[in-house]
PDB file of C-alpha atoms in Angstrom:
ATOM      1  CA  MET M   1      24.953  49.785-144.219  1.00 55.00           C
ATOM      2  CA  ASN M   2      22.719  47.893-145.409  1.00 77.00           C
ATOM      3  CA  GLU M   3      22.319  47.180-149.235  1.00 88.00           C
ATOM      4  CA  PRO M   4      19.940  49.630-151.017  1.00 92.00           C
ATOM      5  CA  VAL M   5      16.290  48.332-151.902  1.00 94.00           C
ATOM      6  CA  ARG M   6      17.420  47.481-155.533  1.00 96.00           C
ATOM      7  CA  VAL M   7      13.464  48.526-158.158  1.00 96.00           C
ATOM      8  CA  VAL M   8      12.304  47.424-161.016  1.00 97.00           C
ATOM      9  CA  VAL M   9       9.548  50.340-162.425  1.00 96.00           C
ATOM     10  CA  VAL M  10       7.345  49.596-164.757  1.00 95.00           C
ATOM     11  CA  ASP M  11       4.572  51.970-166.726  1.00 93.00           C
ATOM     12  CA  ASP M  12       4.319  52.764-170.363  1.00 91.00           C
ATOM     13  CA  GLN M  13       4.003  56.030-169.944  1.00 89.00           C
ATOM     14  CA  GLU M  14       8.044  57.278-170.629  1.00 89.00           C
ATOM     15  CA  LEU M  15       7.431  60.668-168.538  1.00 89.00           C
ATOM     16  CA  VAL M  16       5.965  58.639-165.930  1.00 89.00           C
ATOM     17  CA  LEU M  17       8.666  55.751-165.729  1.00 91.00           C
ATOM     18  CA  ALA M  18      11.669  58.389-166.243  1.00 93.00           C
ATOM     19  CA  GLY M  19       9.738  60.623-162.952  1.00 92.00           C
ATOM     20  CA  PHE M  20       9.572  57.450-160.742  1.00 93.00           C
ATOM     21  CA  ALA M  21      13.414  55.862-161.541  1.00 94.00           C
ATOM     22  CA  ALA M  22      14.896  59.557-161.002  1.00 95.00           C
ATOM     23  CA  LEU M  23      12.973  60.070-157.747  1.00 94.00           C
ATOM     24  CA  LEU M  24      14.228  55.968-156.700  1.00 95.00           C
ATOM     25  CA  SER M  25      17.643  56.565-157.888  1.00 94.00           C
ATOM     26  CA  GLY M  26      17.745  60.221-155.814  1.00 94.00           C
ATOM     27  CA  ALA M  27      17.015  58.044-152.594  1.00 94.00           C
ATOM     28  CA  PRO M  28      20.343  56.987-150.780  1.00 93.00           C
ATOM     29  CA  ASP M  29      18.973  53.609-149.633  1.00 94.00           C
ATOM     30  CA  MET M  30      17.451  52.883-153.054  1.00 95.00           C
ATOM     31  CA  THR M  31      18.684  51.693-156.392  1.00 96.00           C
ATOM     32  CA  VAL M  32      16.681  51.098-160.150  1.00 97.00           C
ATOM     33  CA  VAL M  33      17.927  48.279-161.571  1.00 97.00           C
ATOM     34  CA  GLY M  34      15.836  48.171-164.694  1.00 96.00           C
ATOM     35  CA  GLN M  35      13.257  50.561-166.561  1.00 96.00           C
ATOM     36  CA  ALA M  36      10.586  48.548-168.642  1.00 95.00           C
ATOM     37  CA  ARG M  37       7.455  49.769-170.820  1.00 92.00           C
ATOM     38  CA  GLN M  38       5.478  46.393-170.921  1.00 91.00           C
ATOM     39  CA  GLY M  39       4.442  42.971-169.631  1.00 90.00           C
ATOM     40  CA  GLU M  40       6.369  40.997-170.983  1.00 93.00           C
ATOM     41  CA  GLU M  41       9.709  43.041-170.998  1.00 94.00           C
ATOM     42  CA  ALA M  42       8.833  43.581-167.025  1.00 94.00           C
ATOM     43  CA  LEU M  43       9.058  39.188-166.942  1.00 94.00           C
ATOM     44  CA  ARG M  44      11.431  39.629-168.735  1.00 95.00           C
ATOM     45  CA  LEU M  45      13.800  42.085-166.420  1.00 96.00           C
ATOM     46  CA  VAL M  46      12.314  41.023-163.016  1.00 96.00           C
ATOM     47  CA  ARG M  47      13.245  37.229-163.499  1.00 96.00           C
ATOM     48  CA  ALA M  48      16.425  38.653-164.944  1.00 96.00           C
ATOM     49  CA  THR M  49      17.557  40.979-161.973  1.00 96.00           C
ATOM     50  CA  ARG M  50      15.639  39.428-159.029  1.00 96.00           C
ATOM     51  CA  PRO M  51      14.442  43.106-157.687  1.00 96.00           C
ATOM     52  CA  ASP M  52      13.211  43.200-154.201  1.00 95.00           C
ATOM     53  CA  VAL M  53      10.591  45.312-155.412  1.00 95.00           C
ATOM     54  CA  VAL M  54       8.471  45.819-158.838  1.00 95.00           C
ATOM     55  CA  LEU M  55       6.185  49.084-159.175  1.00 95.00           C
ATOM     56  CA  MET M  56       3.985  48.014-161.630  1.00 93.00           C
ATOM     57  CA  ASP M  57       1.124  49.956-163.864  1.00 91.00           C
ATOM     58  CA  VAL M  58      -2.119  48.407-164.393  1.00 87.00           C
ATOM     59  CA  ARG M  59      -2.656  48.737-167.971  1.00 84.00           C
ATOM     60  CA  MET M  60      -0.189  48.008-170.473  1.00 86.00           C
ATOM     61  CA  PRO M  61       0.195  46.599-173.747  1.00 82.00           C
ATOM     62  CA  VAL M  62       0.904  43.151-174.881  1.00 84.00           C
ATOM     63  CA  LEU M  63       0.533  41.937-171.148  1.00 90.00           C
ATOM     64  CA  ASP M  64      -0.956  44.051-168.047  1.00 88.00           C
ATOM     65  CA  GLY M  65      -0.308  44.431-164.912  1.00 89.00           C
ATOM     66  CA  ILE M  66      -2.170  42.085-163.507  1.00 89.00           C
ATOM     67  CA  GLU M  67      -1.054  38.883-165.439  1.00 92.00           C
ATOM     68  CA  ALA M  68       2.473  39.935-164.875  1.00 93.00           C
ATOM     69  CA  THR M  69       2.405  40.214-161.185  1.00 92.00           C
ATOM     70  CA  ARG M  70       0.369  36.643-161.660  1.00 92.00           C
ATOM     71  CA  ARG M  71       3.836  35.135-163.200  1.00 94.00           C
ATOM     72  CA  ILE M  72       6.543  36.770-160.731  1.00 94.00           C
ATOM     73  CA  ARG M  73       4.288  35.929-157.799  1.00 89.00           C
ATOM     74  CA  ALA M  74       4.026  32.805-159.189  1.00 89.00           C
ATOM     75  CA  ASP M  75       7.600  31.768-159.913  1.00 92.00           C
ATOM     76  CA  PRO M  76       9.219  30.511-156.788  1.00 90.00           C
ATOM     77  CA  GLY M  77      12.565  32.098-157.961  1.00 91.00           C
ATOM     78  CA  LEU M  78      10.562  35.343-156.981  1.00 92.00           C
ATOM     79  CA  SER M  79       9.530  34.813-154.029  1.00 86.00           C
ATOM     80  CA  ASP M  80      10.815  37.248-152.072  1.00 88.00           C
ATOM     81  CA  THR M  81       9.940  40.116-154.904  1.00 93.00           C
ATOM     82  CA  ARG M  82       7.120  42.539-153.985  1.00 91.00           C
ATOM     83  CA  VAL M  83       5.051  44.220-156.251  1.00 92.00           C
ATOM     84  CA  ILE M  84       3.385  47.410-155.535  1.00 90.00           C
ATOM     85  CA  ILE M  85       0.337  48.352-158.162  1.00 86.00           C
ATOM     86  CA  LEU M  86       0.778  51.889-159.700  1.00 84.00           C
ATOM     87  CA  THR M  87      -2.431  52.934-161.444  1.00 80.00           C
ATOM     88  CA  THR M  88      -4.271  56.463-162.048  1.00 77.00           C
ATOM     89  CA  PHE M  89      -7.485  54.447-161.260  1.00 67.00           C
ATOM     90  CA  GLY M  90      -7.557  54.389-157.641  1.00 60.00           C
ATOM     91  CA  LEU M  91      -9.987  51.268-156.402  1.00 57.00           C
ATOM     92  CA  ASP M  92     -11.167  49.440-160.504  1.00 57.00           C
ATOM     93  CA  GLU M  93     -11.761  46.452-160.648  1.00 65.00           C
ATOM     94  CA  TYR M  94      -8.279  46.358-162.632  1.00 69.00           C
ATOM     95  CA  VAL M  95      -6.273  47.325-158.858  1.00 66.00           C
ATOM     96  CA  PHE M  96      -8.973  44.166-156.905  1.00 71.00           C
ATOM     97  CA  GLY M  97      -7.495  41.366-160.263  1.00 76.00           C
ATOM     98  CA  ALA M  98      -4.125  42.904-159.067  1.00 75.00           C
ATOM     99  CA  LEU M  99      -4.228  42.366-155.027  1.00 75.00           C
ATOM    100  CA  ARG M 100      -5.723  38.868-155.764  1.00 78.00           C
ATOM    101  CA  ALA M 101      -2.619  38.558-158.321  1.00 83.00           C
ATOM    102  CA  GLY M 102      -0.238  38.265-155.173  1.00 83.00           C
ATOM    103  CA  ALA M 103       0.739  42.427-155.395  1.00 85.00           C
ATOM    104  CA  VAL M 104       0.892  44.017-151.622  1.00 83.00           C
ATOM    105  CA  GLY M 105      -0.904  46.814-152.049  1.00 78.00           C
ATOM    106  CA  PHE M 106      -1.524  50.215-154.838  1.00 78.00           C
ATOM    107  CA  LEU M 107       0.024  53.254-155.194  1.00 81.00           C
ATOM    108  CA  LEU M 108      -1.947  55.910-157.482  1.00 81.00           C
ATOM    109  CA  LYS M 109       0.873  58.037-159.864  1.00 84.00           C
ATOM    110  CA  ASP M 110       0.184  61.049-157.999  1.00 83.00           C
ATOM    111  CA  THR M 111       1.227  59.698-154.761  1.00 83.00           C
ATOM    112  CA  PRO M 112       3.407  62.618-153.210  1.00 88.00           C
ATOM    113  CA  PRO M 113       7.516  61.814-153.515  1.00 90.00           C
ATOM    114  CA  GLU M 114       8.025  61.211-149.700  1.00 90.00           C
ATOM    115  CA  GLU M 115       5.466  58.666-149.824  1.00 86.00           C
ATOM    116  CA  LEU M 116       6.085  57.020-152.727  1.00 89.00           C
ATOM    117  CA  LEU M 117       9.972  56.387-151.057  1.00 92.00           C
ATOM    118  CA  ARG M 118       7.980  55.895-147.990  1.00 89.00           C
ATOM    119  CA  SER M 119       5.351  52.928-149.439  1.00 87.00           C
ATOM    120  CA  VAL M 120       8.862  51.246-150.345  1.00 90.00           C
ATOM    121  CA  ARG M 121      10.409  51.493-147.212  1.00 89.00           C
ATOM    122  CA  VAL M 122       7.209  49.559-145.405  1.00 83.00           C
ATOM    123  CA  VAL M 123       6.907  47.391-147.529  1.00 83.00           C
ATOM    124  CA  MET M 124      10.840  46.365-147.403  1.00 83.00           C
ATOM    125  CA  ALA M 125      10.182  46.201-143.757  1.00 75.00           C
ATOM    126  CA  GLY M 126       7.357  43.211-143.954  1.00 67.00           C
ATOM    127  CA  GLU M 127       4.459  46.144-143.576  1.00 62.00           C
ATOM    128  CA  SER M 128       1.397  46.228-145.238  1.00 56.00           C
ATOM    129  CA  LEU M 129       1.425  48.842-147.078  1.00 60.00           C
ATOM    130  CA  LEU M 130      -1.605  49.435-147.476  1.00 57.00           C
ATOM    131  CA  SER M 131      -3.139  51.835-143.712  1.00 50.00           C
ATOM    132  CA  PRO M 132      -6.149  51.097-141.712  1.00 50.00           C
ATOM    133  CA  SER M 133      -8.153  54.507-144.085  1.00 51.00           C
ATOM    134  CA  ILE M 134      -7.433  52.351-146.766  1.00 56.00           C
ATOM    135  CA  THR M 135      -8.090  49.192-145.716  1.00 56.00           C
ATOM    136  CA  ARG M 136     -11.577  50.848-144.734  1.00 57.00           C
ATOM    137  CA  ARG M 137     -12.186  51.977-148.745  1.00 62.00           C
ATOM    138  CA  LEU M 138     -11.959  48.807-149.587  1.00 62.00           C
ATOM    139  CA  VAL M 139     -14.167  47.376-147.225  1.00 58.00           C
ATOM    140  CA  GLU M 140     -16.957  50.210-148.251  1.00 64.00           C
ATOM    141  CA  VAL M 141     -16.042  49.043-152.385  1.00 64.00           C
ATOM    142  CA  PHE M 142     -16.782  45.002-151.040  1.00 59.00           C
ATOM    143  CA  ALA M 143     -19.677  45.748-149.127  1.00 57.00           C
ATOM    144  CA  THR M 144     -21.539  47.574-152.326  1.00 61.00           C
ATOM    145  CA  ALA M 145     -20.564  44.214-154.216  1.00 59.00           C
ATOM    146  CA  PRO M 146     -23.084  41.773-155.002  1.00 56.00           C
ATOM    147  CA  ALA M 147     -23.389  39.395-151.566  1.00 51.00           C
ATOM    148  CA  PRO M 148     -20.976  36.438-151.980  1.00 50.00           C
ATOM    149  CA  ALA M 149     -21.639  33.037-152.012  1.00 50.00           C
ATOM    150  CA  PRO M 150     -22.425  31.408-148.314  1.00 48.00           C
ATOM    151  CA  ALA M 151     -19.754  31.381-145.845  1.00 48.00           C
ATOM    152  CA  ARG M 152     -17.573  28.626-146.555  1.00 52.00           C
ATOM    153  CA  THR M 153     -15.864  26.705-142.662  1.00 56.00           C
ATOM    154  CA  MET M 154     -11.988  27.736-142.934  1.00 71.00           C
ATOM    155  CA  PRO M 155     -10.492  24.619-140.952  1.00 71.00           C
ATOM    156  CA  GLU M 156      -7.291  25.650-141.198  1.00 84.00           C
ATOM    157  CA  LEU M 157      -8.122  28.270-138.924  1.00 89.00           C
ATOM    158  CA  THR M 158      -8.378  28.501-134.771  1.00 91.00           C
ATOM    159  CA  ASP M 159     -11.474  30.211-133.224  1.00 90.00           C
ATOM    160  CA  ARG M 160      -8.771  33.121-132.207  1.00 93.00           C
ATOM    161  CA  GLU M 161      -7.601  32.810-135.621  1.00 93.00           C
ATOM    162  CA  THR M 162     -11.023  33.669-137.097  1.00 91.00           C
ATOM    163  CA  ASP M 163     -12.062  36.868-134.682  1.00 92.00           C
ATOM    164  CA  VAL M 164      -8.714  38.492-135.782  1.00 93.00           C
ATOM    165  CA  LEU M 165      -9.358  38.132-139.413  1.00 91.00           C
ATOM    166  CA  ALA M 166     -12.926  39.158-139.000  1.00 90.00           C
ATOM    167  CA  LEU M 167     -11.720  42.181-136.655  1.00 91.00           C
ATOM    168  CA  VAL M 168      -9.330  42.876-140.184  1.00 87.00           C
ATOM    169  CA  ALA M 169     -12.065  42.885-142.602  1.00 82.00           C
ATOM    170  CA  GLN M 170     -13.975  45.716-140.998  1.00 81.00           C
ATOM    171  CA  GLY M 171     -10.350  47.901-141.142  1.00 76.00           C
ATOM    172  CA  LEU M 172      -9.398  47.280-137.983  1.00 82.00           C
ATOM    173  CA  SER M 173      -5.455  48.281-136.951  1.00 82.00           C
ATOM    174  CA  ASN M 174      -3.419  45.674-134.571  1.00 87.00           C
ATOM    175  CA  ALA M 175      -3.950  48.242-131.363  1.00 89.00           C
ATOM    176  CA  ASP M 176      -8.025  48.087-132.091  1.00 91.00           C
ATOM    177  CA  ILE M 177      -8.277  44.943-132.578  1.00 93.00           C
ATOM    178  CA  ALA M 178      -5.829  44.401-129.227  1.00 93.00           C
ATOM    179  CA  ALA M 179      -8.466  46.540-127.666  1.00 94.00           C
ATOM    180  CA  ARG M 180     -11.546  44.713-128.843  1.00 94.00           C
ATOM    181  CA  LEU M 181      -9.953  41.619-128.076  1.00 94.00           C
ATOM    182  CA  GLN M 182      -8.154  42.554-124.741  1.00 94.00           C
ATOM    183  CA  ILE M 183      -4.837  40.902-125.736  1.00 94.00           C
ATOM    184  CA  GLY M 184      -1.753  42.520-126.616  1.00 93.00           C
ATOM    185  CA  PRO M 185      -1.068  44.232-129.643  1.00 90.00           C
ATOM    186  CA  ALA M 186       2.253  41.897-130.526  1.00 92.00           C
ATOM    187  CA  THR M 187       0.203  39.084-130.529  1.00 94.00           C
ATOM    188  CA  VAL M 188      -2.187  40.491-133.010  1.00 92.00           C
ATOM    189  CA  LYS M 189       0.725  41.222-134.987  1.00 90.00           C
ATOM    190  CA  THR M 190       1.708  37.341-134.680  1.00 93.00           C
ATOM    191  CA  TYR M 191      -1.650  36.191-135.387  1.00 92.00           C
ATOM    192  CA  VAL M 192      -1.998  38.376-138.216  1.00 90.00           C
ATOM    193  CA  SER M 193       1.171  37.261-140.089  1.00 88.00           C
ATOM    194  CA  ARG M 194      -0.074  33.470-139.056  1.00 91.00           C
ATOM    195  CA  LEU M 195      -2.879  34.009-140.847  1.00 91.00           C
ATOM    196  CA  LEU M 196      -0.459  35.713-143.842  1.00 85.00           C
ATOM    197  CA  THR M 197       0.741  32.515-143.772  1.00 86.00           C
ATOM    198  CA  LYS M 198      -2.155  29.939-143.260  1.00 88.00           C
ATOM    199  CA  LEU M 199      -4.584  31.934-145.855  1.00 85.00           C
ATOM    200  CA  GLY M 200      -0.914  32.265-148.825  1.00 77.00           C
ATOM    201  CA  GLY M 201      -0.897  36.276-148.246  1.00 75.00           C
ATOM    202  CA  THR M 202       1.712  38.744-148.221  1.00 72.00           C
ATOM    203  CA  ALA M 203      -0.250  42.068-147.577  1.00 73.00           C
ATOM    204  CA  ARG M 204      -2.706  43.078-145.160  1.00 77.00           C
ATOM    205  CA  VAL M 205      -5.221  43.386-148.028  1.00 75.00           C
ATOM    206  CA  HIS M 206      -5.202  40.231-148.453  1.00 78.00           C
ATOM    207  CA  LEU M 207      -6.386  39.368-145.299  1.00 83.00           C
ATOM    208  CA  VAL M 208      -9.253  41.474-146.254  1.00 80.00           C
ATOM    209  CA  ILE M 209     -10.068  39.832-149.752  1.00 79.00           C
ATOM    210  CA  ALA M 210     -10.261  36.671-148.411  1.00 82.00           C
ATOM    211  CA  ALA M 211     -12.588  37.218-145.751  1.00 84.00           C
ATOM    212  CA  TYR M 212     -14.943  39.382-148.002  1.00 78.00           C
ATOM    213  CA  GLU M 213     -14.799  36.384-150.630  1.00 77.00           C
ATOM    214  CA  SER M 214     -15.403  33.343-147.989  1.00 80.00           C
ATOM    215  CA  GLY M 215     -18.450  34.618-146.702  1.00 77.00           C
ATOM    216  CA  LEU M 216     -16.626  35.369-143.548  1.00 80.00           C
ATOM    217  CA  ALA M 217     -17.033  39.511-143.601  1.00 72.00           C
ATOM    218  CA  SER M 218     -19.885  40.832-145.477  1.00 66.00           C
TER     219      SER M 218
END
């Protein structure tokens, strides 16, 4: 039997914190190893417990979730810890900041219980938390933002990797990309993994951000 997923929950609202902790503790394949109400407390707790997953609130006193996420991702000892952002506000500037800081995705606080548990399992399986539909929402937000700087070259990428990156930024799934490029879905998955390694990302959403910030997508 596999070890349960070790989770830290961080939120400055007592009811939200207690609710998420109770839900996760009730799942047979998960265990809550700590709870925190603000960012600095969360950092101390995460460094002490080294959890698999952190559910991180964005807006908190003392240290917000964006900076806390950035510090977790910058700590070599926490390279296997995945951060999921919790938010009430959907796709706002705070969420984008957290994704750029290294979070693997985000969940709204009113996410149904079964979806929350599924999301933790998806992240632990190494998959992207954001579905193609949510990726398309990210694309829509980028499309309404000011025009990016002129595209810079990405010499570290092959031509095929660049093609895959551009299609990921359009919100296409692996199956859609495979059909577009006439290659197998497993091959697309390999390309996506390579892109994440080369561009320093940990989830598909980081590829979308990289494509738009480089000017490859617009």
